[in-house]
Coordinates of C-alpha atoms in Angstrom, one line a residue:
Chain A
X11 CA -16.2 11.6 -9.7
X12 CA -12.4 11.7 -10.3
X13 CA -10.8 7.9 -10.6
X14 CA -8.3 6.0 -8.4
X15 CA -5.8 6.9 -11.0
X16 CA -6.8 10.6 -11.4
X17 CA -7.0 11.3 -7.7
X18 CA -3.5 9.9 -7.3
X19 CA -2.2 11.5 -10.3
X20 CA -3.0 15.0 -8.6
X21 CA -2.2 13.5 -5.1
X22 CA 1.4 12.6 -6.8
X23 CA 1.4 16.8 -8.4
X24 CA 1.1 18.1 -4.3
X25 CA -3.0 18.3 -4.0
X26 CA -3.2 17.4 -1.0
X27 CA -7.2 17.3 -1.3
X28 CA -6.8 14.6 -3.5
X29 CA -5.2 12.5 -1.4
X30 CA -7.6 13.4 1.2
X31 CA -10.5 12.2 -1.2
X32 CA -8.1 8.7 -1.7
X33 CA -8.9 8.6 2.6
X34 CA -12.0 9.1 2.1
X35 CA -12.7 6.2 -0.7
X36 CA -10.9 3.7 1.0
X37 CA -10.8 4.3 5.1
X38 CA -13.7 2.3 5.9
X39 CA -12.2 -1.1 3.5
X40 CA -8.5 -0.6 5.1
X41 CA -10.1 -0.6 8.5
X42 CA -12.8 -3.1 8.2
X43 CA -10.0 -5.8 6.7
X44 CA -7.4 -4.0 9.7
X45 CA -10.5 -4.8 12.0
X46 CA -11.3 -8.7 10.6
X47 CA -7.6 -9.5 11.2
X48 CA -6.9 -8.1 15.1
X49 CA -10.8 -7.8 16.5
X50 CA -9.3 -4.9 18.1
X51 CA -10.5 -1.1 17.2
X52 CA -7.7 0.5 18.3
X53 CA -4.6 -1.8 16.8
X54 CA -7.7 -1.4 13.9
X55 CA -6.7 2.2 13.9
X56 CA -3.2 2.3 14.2
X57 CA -3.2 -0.2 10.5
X58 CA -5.2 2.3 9.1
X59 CA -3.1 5.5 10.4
X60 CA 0.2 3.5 9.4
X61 CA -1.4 2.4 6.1
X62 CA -2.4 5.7 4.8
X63 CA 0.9 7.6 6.1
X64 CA 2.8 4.8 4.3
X65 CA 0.8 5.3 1.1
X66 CA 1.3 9.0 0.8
X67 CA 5.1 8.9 1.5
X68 CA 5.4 6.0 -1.5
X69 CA 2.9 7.6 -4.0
X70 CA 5.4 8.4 -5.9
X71 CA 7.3 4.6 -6.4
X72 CA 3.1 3.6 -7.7
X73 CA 3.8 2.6 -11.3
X74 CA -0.1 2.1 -11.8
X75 CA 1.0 -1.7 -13.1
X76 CA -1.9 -2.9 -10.9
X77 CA -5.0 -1.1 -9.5
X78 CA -4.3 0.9 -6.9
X79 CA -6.8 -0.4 -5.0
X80 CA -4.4 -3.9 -5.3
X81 CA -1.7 -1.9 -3.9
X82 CA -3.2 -0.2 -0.7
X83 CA -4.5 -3.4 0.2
X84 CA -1.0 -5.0 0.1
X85 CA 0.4 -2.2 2.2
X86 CA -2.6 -3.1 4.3
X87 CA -1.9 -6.8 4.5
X88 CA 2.0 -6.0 5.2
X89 CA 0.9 -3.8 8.0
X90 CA -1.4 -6.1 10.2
X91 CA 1.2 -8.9 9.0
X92 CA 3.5 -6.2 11.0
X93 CA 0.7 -5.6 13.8
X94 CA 0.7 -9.2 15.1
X95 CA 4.6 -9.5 14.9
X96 CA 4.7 -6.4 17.9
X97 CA 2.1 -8.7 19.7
X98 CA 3.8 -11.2 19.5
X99 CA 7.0 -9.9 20.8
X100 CA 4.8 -8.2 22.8
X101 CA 5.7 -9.5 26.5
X102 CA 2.1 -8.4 28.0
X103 CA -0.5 -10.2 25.9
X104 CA -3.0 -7.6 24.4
X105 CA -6.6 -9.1 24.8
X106 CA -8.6 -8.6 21.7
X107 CA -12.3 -6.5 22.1
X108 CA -13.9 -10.4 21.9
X109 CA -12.0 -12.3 24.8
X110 CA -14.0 -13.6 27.3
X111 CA -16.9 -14.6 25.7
X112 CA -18.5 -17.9 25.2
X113 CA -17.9 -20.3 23.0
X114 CA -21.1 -21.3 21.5
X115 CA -22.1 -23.2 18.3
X116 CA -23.7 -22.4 15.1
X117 CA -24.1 -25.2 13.8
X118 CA -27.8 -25.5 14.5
X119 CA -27.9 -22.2 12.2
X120 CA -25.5 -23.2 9.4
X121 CA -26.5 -26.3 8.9
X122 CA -30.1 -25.1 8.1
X123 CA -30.9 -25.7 4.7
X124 CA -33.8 -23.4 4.6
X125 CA -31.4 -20.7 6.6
X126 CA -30.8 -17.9 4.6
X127 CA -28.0 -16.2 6.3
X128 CA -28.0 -13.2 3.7
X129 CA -31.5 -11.8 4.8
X130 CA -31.0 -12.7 8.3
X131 CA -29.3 -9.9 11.0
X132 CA -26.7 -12.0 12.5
X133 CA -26.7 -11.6 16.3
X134 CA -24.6 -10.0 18.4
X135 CA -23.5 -13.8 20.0
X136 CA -23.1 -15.1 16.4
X137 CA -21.0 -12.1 15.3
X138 CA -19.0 -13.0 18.5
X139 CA -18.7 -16.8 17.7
X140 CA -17.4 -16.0 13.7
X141 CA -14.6 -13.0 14.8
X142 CA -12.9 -15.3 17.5
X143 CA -13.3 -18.3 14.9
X144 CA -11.3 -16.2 12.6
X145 CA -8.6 -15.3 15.1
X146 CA -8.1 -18.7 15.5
X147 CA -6.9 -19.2 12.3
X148 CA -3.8 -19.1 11.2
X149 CA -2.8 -15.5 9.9
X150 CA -2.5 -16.3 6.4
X151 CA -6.3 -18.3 6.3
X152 CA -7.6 -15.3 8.1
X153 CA -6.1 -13.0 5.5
X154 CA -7.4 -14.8 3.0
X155 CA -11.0 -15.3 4.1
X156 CA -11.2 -11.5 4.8
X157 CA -10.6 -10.8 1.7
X158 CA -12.8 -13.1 0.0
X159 CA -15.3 -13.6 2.4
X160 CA -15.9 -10.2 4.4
X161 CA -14.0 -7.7 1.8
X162 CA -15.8 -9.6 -1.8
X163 CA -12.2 -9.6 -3.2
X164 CA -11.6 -11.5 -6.8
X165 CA -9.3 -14.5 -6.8
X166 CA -7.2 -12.3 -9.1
X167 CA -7.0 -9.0 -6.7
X168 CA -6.6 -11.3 -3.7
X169 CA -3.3 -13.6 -5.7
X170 CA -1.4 -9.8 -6.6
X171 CA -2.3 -8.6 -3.3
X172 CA -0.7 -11.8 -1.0
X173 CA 1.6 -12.5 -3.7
X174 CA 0.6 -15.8 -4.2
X175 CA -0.3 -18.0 -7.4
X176 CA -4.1 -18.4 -8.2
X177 CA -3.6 -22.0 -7.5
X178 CA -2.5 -21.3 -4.6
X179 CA -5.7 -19.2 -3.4
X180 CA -7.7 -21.3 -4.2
X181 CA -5.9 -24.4 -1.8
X182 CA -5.6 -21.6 1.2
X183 CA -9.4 -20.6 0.8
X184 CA -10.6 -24.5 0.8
X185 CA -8.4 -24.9 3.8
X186 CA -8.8 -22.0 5.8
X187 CA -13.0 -22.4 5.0
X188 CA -12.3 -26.0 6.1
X189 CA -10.8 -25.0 9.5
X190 CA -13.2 -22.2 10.1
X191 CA -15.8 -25.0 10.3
X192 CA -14.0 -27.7 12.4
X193 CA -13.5 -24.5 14.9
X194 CA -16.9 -23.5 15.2
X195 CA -17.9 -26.9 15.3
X196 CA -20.1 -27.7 12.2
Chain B
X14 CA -15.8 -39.4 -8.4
X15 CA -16.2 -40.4 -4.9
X16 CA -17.7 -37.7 -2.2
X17 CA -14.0 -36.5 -1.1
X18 CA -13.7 -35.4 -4.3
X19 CA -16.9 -33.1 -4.5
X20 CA -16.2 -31.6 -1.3
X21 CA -13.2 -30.9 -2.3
X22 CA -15.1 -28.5 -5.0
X23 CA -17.5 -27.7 -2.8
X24 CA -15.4 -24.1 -2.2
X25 CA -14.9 -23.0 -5.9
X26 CA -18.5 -24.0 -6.2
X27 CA -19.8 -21.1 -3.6
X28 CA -18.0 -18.8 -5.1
X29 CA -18.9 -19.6 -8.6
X30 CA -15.3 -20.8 -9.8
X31 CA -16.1 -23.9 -11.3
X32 CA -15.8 -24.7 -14.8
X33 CA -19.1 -25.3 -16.5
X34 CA -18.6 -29.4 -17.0
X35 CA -17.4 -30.0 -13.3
X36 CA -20.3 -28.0 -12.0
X37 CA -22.6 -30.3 -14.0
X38 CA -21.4 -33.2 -12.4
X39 CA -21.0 -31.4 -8.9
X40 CA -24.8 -30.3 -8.9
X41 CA -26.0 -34.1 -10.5
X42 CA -24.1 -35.7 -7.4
X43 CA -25.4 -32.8 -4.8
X44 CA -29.0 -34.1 -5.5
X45 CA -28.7 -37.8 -4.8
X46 CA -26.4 -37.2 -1.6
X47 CA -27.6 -35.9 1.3
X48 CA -23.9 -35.3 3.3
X49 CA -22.4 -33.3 0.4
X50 CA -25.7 -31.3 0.2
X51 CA -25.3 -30.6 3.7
X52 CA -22.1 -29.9 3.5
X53 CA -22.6 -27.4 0.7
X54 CA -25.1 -25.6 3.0
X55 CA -22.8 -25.1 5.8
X56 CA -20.5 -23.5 3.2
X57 CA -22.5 -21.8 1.7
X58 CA -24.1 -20.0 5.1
X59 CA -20.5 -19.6 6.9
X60 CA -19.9 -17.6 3.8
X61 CA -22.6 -15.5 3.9
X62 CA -22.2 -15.4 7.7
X63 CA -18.6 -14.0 7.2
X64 CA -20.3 -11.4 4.4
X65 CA -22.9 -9.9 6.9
X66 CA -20.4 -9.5 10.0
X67 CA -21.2 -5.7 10.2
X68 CA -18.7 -3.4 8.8
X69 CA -16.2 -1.7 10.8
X70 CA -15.8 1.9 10.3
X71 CA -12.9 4.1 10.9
X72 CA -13.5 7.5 13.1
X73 CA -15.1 10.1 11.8
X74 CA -12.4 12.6 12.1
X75 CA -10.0 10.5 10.5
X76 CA -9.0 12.0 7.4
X77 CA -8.1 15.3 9.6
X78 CA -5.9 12.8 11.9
X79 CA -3.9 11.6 8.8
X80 CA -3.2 14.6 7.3
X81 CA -2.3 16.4 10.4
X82 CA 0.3 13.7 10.6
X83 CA 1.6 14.1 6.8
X84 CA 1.6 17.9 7.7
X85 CA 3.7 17.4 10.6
X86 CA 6.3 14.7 9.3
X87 CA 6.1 17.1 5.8
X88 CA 7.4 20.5 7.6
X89 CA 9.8 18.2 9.7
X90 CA 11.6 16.6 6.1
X91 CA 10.8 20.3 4.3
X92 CA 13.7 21.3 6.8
X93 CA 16.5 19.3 5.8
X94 CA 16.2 19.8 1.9
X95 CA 16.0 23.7 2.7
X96 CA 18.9 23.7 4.7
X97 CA 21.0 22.0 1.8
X98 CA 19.3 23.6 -0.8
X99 CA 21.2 26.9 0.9
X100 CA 24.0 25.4 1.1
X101 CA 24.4 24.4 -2.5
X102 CA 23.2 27.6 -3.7
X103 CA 26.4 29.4 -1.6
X104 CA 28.6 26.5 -3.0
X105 CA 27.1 27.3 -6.8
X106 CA 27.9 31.0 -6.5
X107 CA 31.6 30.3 -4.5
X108 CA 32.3 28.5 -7.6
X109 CA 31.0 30.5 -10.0
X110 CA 32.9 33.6 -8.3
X111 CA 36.1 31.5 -8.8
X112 CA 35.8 30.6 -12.2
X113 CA 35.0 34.3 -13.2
X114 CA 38.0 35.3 -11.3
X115 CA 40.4 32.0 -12.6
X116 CA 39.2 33.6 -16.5
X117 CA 40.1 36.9 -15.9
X118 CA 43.4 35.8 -14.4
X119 CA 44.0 33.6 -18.0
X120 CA 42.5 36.1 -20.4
X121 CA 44.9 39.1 -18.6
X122 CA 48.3 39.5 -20.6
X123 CA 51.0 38.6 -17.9
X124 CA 53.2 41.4 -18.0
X125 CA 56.2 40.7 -15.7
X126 CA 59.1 43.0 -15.1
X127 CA 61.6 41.0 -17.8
X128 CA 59.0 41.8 -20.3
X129 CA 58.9 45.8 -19.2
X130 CA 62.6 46.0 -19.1
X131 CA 62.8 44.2 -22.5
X132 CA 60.0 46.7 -24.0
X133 CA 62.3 49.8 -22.9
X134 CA 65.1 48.5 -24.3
X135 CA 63.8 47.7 -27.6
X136 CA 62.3 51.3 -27.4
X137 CA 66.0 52.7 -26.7
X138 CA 67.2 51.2 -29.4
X139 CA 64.3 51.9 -32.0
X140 CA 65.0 55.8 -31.1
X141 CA 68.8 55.8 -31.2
X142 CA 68.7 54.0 -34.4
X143 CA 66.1 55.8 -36.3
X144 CA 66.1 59.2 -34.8
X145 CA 64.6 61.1 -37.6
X146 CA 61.5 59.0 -37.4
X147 CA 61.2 60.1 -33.6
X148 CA 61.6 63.4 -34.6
X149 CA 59.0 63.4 -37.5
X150 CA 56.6 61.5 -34.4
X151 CA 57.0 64.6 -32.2
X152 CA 56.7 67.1 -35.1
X153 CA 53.7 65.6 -36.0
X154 CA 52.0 65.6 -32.7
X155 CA 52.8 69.3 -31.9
X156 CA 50.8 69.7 -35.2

């Protein structure tokens, strides 16, 4: 199996397969994180469209300095950065998929020491109660949780990719873990 | 250290960032106090929690979607360097054409009608004043 490197390297050279097979390596990651940070499938979907289009039309200014995995996901990051600004300015709110539903808590299930969340199959309702607890965070928190938490993103990758210090991930991830808790009430 | 200060470590600690002497220390307190043990718990499942939300896939037909797109926005930019790519070419051979011509021009001995009236003249005089020698010409071309 070709590399990142290799893949781009002939994507750069007009194979146009190539940078099919770069869509195909990464779709699912750009729109899981897209997904984490709206909880909407089709703003999920634009990201990821406007994230790959973006990417082919600057292959060329990739100076392979950094992974490119560490760049996608920045152009990723910029673009649901860019997603919530339209909402924003947006004069007709747009409802994520989860609005509406009730606002239960986990605690009794986090707080179980002998809870072993990893083998369990979180429930629909408990799925629920996590997504709208990360859109209540602030967009930065969320970011970084997603990439920590949901994505399994170093502290290295996630400081190139926000542009941040490694100090500095570590304060946002202790913070935004620390609201995540005091919004689902545990 | 008081409790404060291991929470505070508390989120390097889940995800294994802790150097090896604070961890010590971190694990020695977690196992006399009950409220920092429970507070690494909830930690520890909200992380896993956030690790086993179900992934999010993008459509199936997705790769097709994208590079429609690139095909489309590629054949509308393809346009513009075409059309200026004839254009220069015309321009290259416009001045090309010129220069060949401009060359020629400079090479070409400028012959103006001074110059022809001057060259009879010193012809005239070259025959009127050496006769013979025009003479011996014409013998020697009629053989």
């Amino acid at each position: 199996m070709l590399s990142d490197i290799q893949l781009v390297k002939l994507a750069k050279d007009g194979h146009l397969n190539a940078f099919e097979s770069i869509i195909t390596r990464y779709k699912d990651k750009v729109f899981n994180i897209a997904f984490s940070f709206t909880s909407s499938h089709s703003e999920s979907d634009d990201v990821a469209q406007n994230v790959f289009l973006k990417v082919y039309s600057n292959l060329n200014s990739f100076e392979e300095k950094s992974a490119f995995s560490t760049w996608l996901y920045r152009i990723t990051v910029n673009e649901c950065y860019n997603v919530l600004n339209k909402r924003k300015s947006n004069t007709v709110s747009i409802e994520t998929e989860l609005a509406g539903k009730d606002n239960l808590s986990l605690k009794e299930v986090l707080a179980d020491p002998k809870s072993d969340v990893e083998q369990n199959f979180l429930s629909a309702e408990t799925q629920s109660i996590i997504r709208k607890a990360l859109l209540e965070l602030p967009e930065k928190y969320r970011m970084i949780v997603t990439l920590r938490d949901i994505e399994d993103i170093s502290y290295e990758e996630i400081a190139q990719i926000m542009e941040i210090s490694d100090a500095k991930v570590k304060v946002w991830l202790f913070r935004a873990r620390s609201r995540l808790k005091s919004i689902i009430k545990i | 250290m008081k409790c404060k200060d291991f929470v505070l470590k508390l989120s390097l600690y889940v995800d294994d960032k802790l150097p090896q002497n604070e961890r010590i220390l971190l694990e020695d307190h977690l196992k006399s106090c009950k409220e920092c043990l429970n507070e690494y718990f909830l930690l520890k499942n909200l992380k896993s929690s956030l690790a086993n939300l179900p992934a999010q896939k993008a459509g199936d037909n997705f790769e097709s979607v994208i590079m429609q797109k690139i095909g489309d926005k590629f054949q509308e930019t393809n346009f513009i360097p075409v059309f200026f790519q004839t254009i220069k070419v015309s321009l290259l051979t416009a001045v090309f054409l010129l220069g060949v011509i401009a060359t020629f021009n400079f090479l070409t001995p400028d012959v103006s009608a001074k110059d022809s009236y001057d060259n009879i003249d010193a012809l005239n005089k070259y025959v009127l004043k050496d006769a013979s020698a025009c003479d011996k010409i014409i013998s020697d071309l009629m053989g």
